[in-house]
Amino acid sequence: DAKTTQPTSMDCAEGRAANLPCNHSTISGNEYVYWYRQIHSQGPQYIIHGLKNNETNEMASLIITEDRKSSTLILPHATLRDTAVYYCIPGYNQGGKLIFGQGTELSVKP
Amino acid sequence: GAVVSQHPSRVICKSGTSVKIECRSLDFQATTMFWYRQFPKQSLMLMATSNEGSKATYEQGVEKDKFLINHASLTLSTLTVTSAHPEDSSFYICSARGPDYGYTFGSGTRLTVV
């Protein structure tokens, strides 16, 4: 299973963009990068996933480097409700298990 | 979107008793579901992979006789914590692969063993 490295914690001002980095240098060629977040005492919530190309949806944007060894999740206009632990997880789109790392605890401050 | 329902959300049980947690995929069929455990201020730890119609696959260090998993239908997996002890108190979360993308997670079950 590919290992990930994420900052333990980050702060972001409300209304500003939150950029959350993730290193996944051992990711295999057909593994996607999934991003989930977990608000306290809730189940993880899917945010976005991608393979090679950058992706955008209504929640966030995902920027994957050309060598696929790292990625950045961008929350364009962070709100207080975005305060959560964010997990970057390599995984196979055709199935298989998701192994969670320690994630980044994002605190959005007024 | 894909929804996974987990029940109960909270349960308190006496030491030595068994507790069953249900995980249902509401609007899709899930041949595979996953069970995680999370202790305070820690990440999710995968316990086992639940396969419809066959035996579950347990991660290393997880006691299969203590954590019984049954996946009898394409929409329901259950986790039974047998002979629960205080150290089994934790947050248990299930997930299932959705029809379109990613994995959908249940809202979790807070188990307290007294």
Coordinates of C-alpha atoms in Angstrom, one line a residue:
Chain A
D1 CA 0.0 0.0 0.0
A2 CA 1.3 3.4 -0.9
K3 CA 2.3 5.6 2.0
T4 CA 1.3 9.2 2.3
T5 CA 2.8 12.2 4.1
Q6 CA 0.6 15.2 5.1
P7 CA 1.2 18.1 7.4
T8 CA -0.3 17.3 10.8
S9 CA -2.2 20.6 11.0
M10 CA -2.9 23.8 9.1
D11 CA -4.8 27.0 9.7
C12 CA -6.7 29.0 7.2
A13 CA -8.6 32.3 7.4
E14 CA -12.3 32.1 6.5
G15 CA -12.9 33.1 2.9
R16 CA -9.4 32.4 1.8
A17 CA -8.2 29.4 -0.2
A18 CA -7.0 26.4 1.8
N19 CA -4.2 24.4 0.0
L20 CA -3.6 21.0 1.6
P21 CA -0.5 19.1 0.3
C22 CA 0.1 15.4 0.2
N23 CA 3.1 13.4 -0.7
H24 CA 2.5 9.9 -2.2
S25 CA 5.8 9.1 -3.8
T26 CA 5.2 5.3 -3.8
I27 CA 1.8 5.5 -5.5
S28 CA 1.5 2.9 -8.3
G29 CA 0.6 3.7 -11.8
N30 CA -3.0 2.7 -11.7
E31 CA -3.8 4.0 -8.2
Y32 CA -6.0 7.0 -7.9
V33 CA -5.6 9.7 -5.3
Y34 CA -8.7 10.0 -3.1
W35 CA -9.4 12.8 -0.7
Y36 CA -11.8 12.5 2.2
R37 CA -12.5 14.6 5.2
Q38 CA -13.8 13.8 8.6
I39 CA -15.6 16.2 10.8
H40 CA -15.5 15.4 14.5
S41 CA -17.4 12.2 15.4
Q42 CA -18.8 11.7 11.9
G43 CA -18.0 9.2 9.1
P44 CA -15.5 10.4 6.4
Q45 CA -17.0 12.4 3.6
Y46 CA -15.8 12.0 0.0
I47 CA -14.4 15.1 -1.6
I48 CA -12.7 14.3 -4.8
H49 CA -10.4 11.9 -6.6
G50 CA -8.1 11.8 -9.6
L51 CA -5.6 9.8 -11.5
K52 CA -3.4 12.1 -13.6
N53 CA -5.3 15.1 -14.6
N54 CA -6.4 17.9 -12.4
E55 CA -10.0 17.6 -11.2
T56 CA -12.6 20.1 -10.0
N57 CA -16.0 19.6 -8.5
E58 CA -18.4 21.7 -6.4
M59 CA -16.4 21.1 -3.3
A60 CA -12.7 21.4 -4.3
S61 CA -10.0 21.2 -6.9
L62 CA -7.3 18.5 -7.0
I63 CA -3.9 19.3 -8.5
I64 CA -1.7 16.3 -9.2
T65 CA 1.9 16.7 -10.2
E66 CA 3.1 15.3 -13.5
D67 CA 5.1 12.6 -11.8
R68 CA 2.1 11.8 -9.5
K69 CA 4.3 11.8 -6.4
S70 CA 2.3 14.6 -4.8
S71 CA -1.0 16.4 -5.0
T72 CA -2.7 19.4 -3.5
L73 CA -6.3 19.7 -2.5
I74 CA -7.7 23.2 -2.8
L75 CA -10.7 24.5 -1.1
P76 CA -11.2 27.8 -2.9
H77 CA -13.1 29.8 -0.3
A78 CA -12.8 28.0 3.1
T79 CA -15.7 28.4 5.6
L80 CA -15.8 27.5 9.3
R81 CA -17.7 24.3 8.3
D82 CA -14.6 23.1 6.4
T83 CA -12.8 22.6 9.7
A84 CA -12.0 18.9 9.7
V85 CA -9.3 16.3 9.3
Y86 CA -8.4 15.8 5.6
Y87 CA -7.1 12.5 4.4
C88 CA -5.2 11.8 1.1
I89 CA -5.5 8.2 0.2
P90 CA -4.1 6.2 -2.8
G91 CA -6.6 3.6 -4.0
Y92 CA -7.7 1.5 -6.9
N93 CA -10.7 2.7 -8.8
Q94 CA -11.8 -0.9 -9.5
G95 CA -12.0 -1.8 -5.9
G96 CA -9.7 -2.7 -3.0
K97 CA -9.4 -1.2 0.4
L98 CA -8.6 2.3 1.6
I99 CA -5.9 2.7 4.1
F100 CA -6.0 6.0 6.1
G101 CA -2.9 7.8 7.1
Q102 CA -2.9 10.5 9.9
G103 CA -4.3 13.3 7.7
T104 CA -4.2 17.0 8.1
E105 CA -6.2 18.8 10.7
L106 CA -7.5 22.0 9.1
S107 CA -8.7 24.8 11.3
V108 CA -10.6 27.5 9.5
K109 CA -10.6 30.7 11.6
P110 CA -12.8 33.7 11.5
Chain B
G1 CA -25.7 10.1 -4.3
A2 CA -24.7 6.8 -2.7
V3 CA -25.8 6.5 0.9
V4 CA -24.6 4.1 3.6
S5 CA -26.7 3.9 6.7
Q6 CA -25.2 2.7 9.9
H7 CA -27.1 1.7 13.0
P8 CA -27.1 2.3 15.9
S9 CA -25.2 5.6 16.2
R10 CA -24.5 5.0 19.8
V11 CA -24.6 2.0 22.1
I12 CA -23.7 1.3 25.6
C13 CA -23.3 -2.3 26.7
K14 CA -22.1 -4.2 29.7
S15 CA -18.8 -6.0 29.8
G16 CA -19.1 -9.5 28.5
T17 CA -22.2 -9.0 26.3
S18 CA -22.3 -8.8 22.5
V19 CA -23.2 -5.9 20.3
K20 CA -24.3 -6.0 16.7
I21 CA -23.8 -3.0 14.3
E22 CA -25.5 -2.8 11.0
C23 CA -24.3 -1.2 7.8
R24 CA -26.7 -0.8 4.9
S25 CA -26.2 0.5 1.4
L26 CA -29.5 2.3 0.8
D27 CA -29.6 3.0 -3.0
F28 CA -27.0 0.7 -4.4
Q29 CA -25.7 -2.8 -4.1
A30 CA -22.4 -3.4 -2.4
T31 CA -20.6 -6.7 -2.9
T32 CA -17.8 -5.5 -0.7
M33 CA -18.0 -3.4 2.5
F34 CA -15.3 -2.4 4.9
W35 CA -15.2 -2.0 8.7
Y36 CA -13.0 0.5 10.5
R37 CA -12.3 1.3 14.1
Q38 CA -11.2 4.7 15.3
F39 CA -9.8 5.5 18.8
P40 CA -9.9 9.1 20.1
K41 CA -7.5 11.5 18.3
Q42 CA -6.3 8.7 15.9
S43 CA -7.0 7.8 12.3
L44 CA -9.3 5.2 11.0
M45 CA -7.9 1.7 11.2
L46 CA -9.2 -0.9 8.8
M47 CA -10.4 -4.0 10.6
A48 CA -11.8 -6.2 7.8
T49 CA -13.2 -6.5 4.4
S50 CA -16.7 -7.9 4.2
N51 CA -17.6 -9.9 1.1
E52 CA -21.1 -10.8 0.2
G53 CA -21.7 -14.5 0.3
S54 CA -18.2 -15.4 1.6
K55 CA -16.0 -15.0 4.6
A56 CA -14.6 -11.7 5.6
T57 CA -11.0 -10.9 5.3
Y58 CA -9.4 -9.6 8.5
E59 CA -6.4 -7.3 8.8
Q60 CA -3.4 -8.5 10.7
G61 CA -4.0 -8.3 14.5
V62 CA -7.8 -8.2 14.3
E63 CA -9.4 -11.2 16.1
K64 CA -11.9 -12.7 13.8
D65 CA -13.6 -14.7 16.6
K66 CA -14.2 -11.5 18.5
F67 CA -15.3 -9.3 15.6
L68 CA -17.8 -11.4 13.7
I69 CA -18.7 -10.1 10.3
N70 CA -21.7 -11.3 8.2
H71 CA -22.5 -10.0 4.7
A72 CA -25.6 -12.0 3.8
S73 CA -27.0 -9.7 1.2
L74 CA -25.8 -7.1 -1.3
T75 CA -27.1 -4.3 0.9
L76 CA -26.3 -5.4 4.4
S77 CA -23.2 -6.2 6.4
T78 CA -23.1 -6.6 10.2
L79 CA -20.3 -6.4 12.7
T80 CA -20.8 -8.2 16.0
V81 CA -18.5 -7.4 18.8
T82 CA -18.6 -10.5 21.0
S83 CA -17.8 -10.6 24.7
A84 CA -17.2 -6.9 24.7
H85 CA -14.7 -5.4 27.1
P86 CA -13.9 -1.8 28.0
E87 CA -10.9 -1.8 25.6
D88 CA -13.3 -2.5 22.7
S89 CA -14.9 0.9 23.3
S90 CA -14.3 2.8 20.1
F91 CA -15.9 4.5 17.1
Y92 CA -16.8 1.9 14.5
I93 CA -17.3 2.9 10.9
C94 CA -18.4 1.0 7.8
S95 CA -17.9 1.9 4.2
A96 CA -19.0 0.5 0.8
R97 CA -17.9 1.2 -2.7
G98 CA -20.5 3.4 -4.4
P99 CA -21.8 2.8 -8.0
D100 CA -20.0 5.7 -9.6
Y101 CA -16.9 6.6 -7.6
G102 CA -15.1 6.3 -4.4
Y103 CA -16.2 4.8 -1.2
T104 CA -19.1 6.0 0.8
F105 CA -18.9 5.8 4.6
G106 CA -21.5 5.4 7.3
S107 CA -22.0 7.9 10.0
G108 CA -20.3 5.6 12.6
T109 CA -21.3 3.8 15.8
R110 CA -19.9 5.0 19.1
L111 CA -19.6 1.9 21.3
T112 CA -19.0 2.3 25.0
V113 CA -18.5 -0.9 27.1
V114 CA -19.0 -0.4 30.8

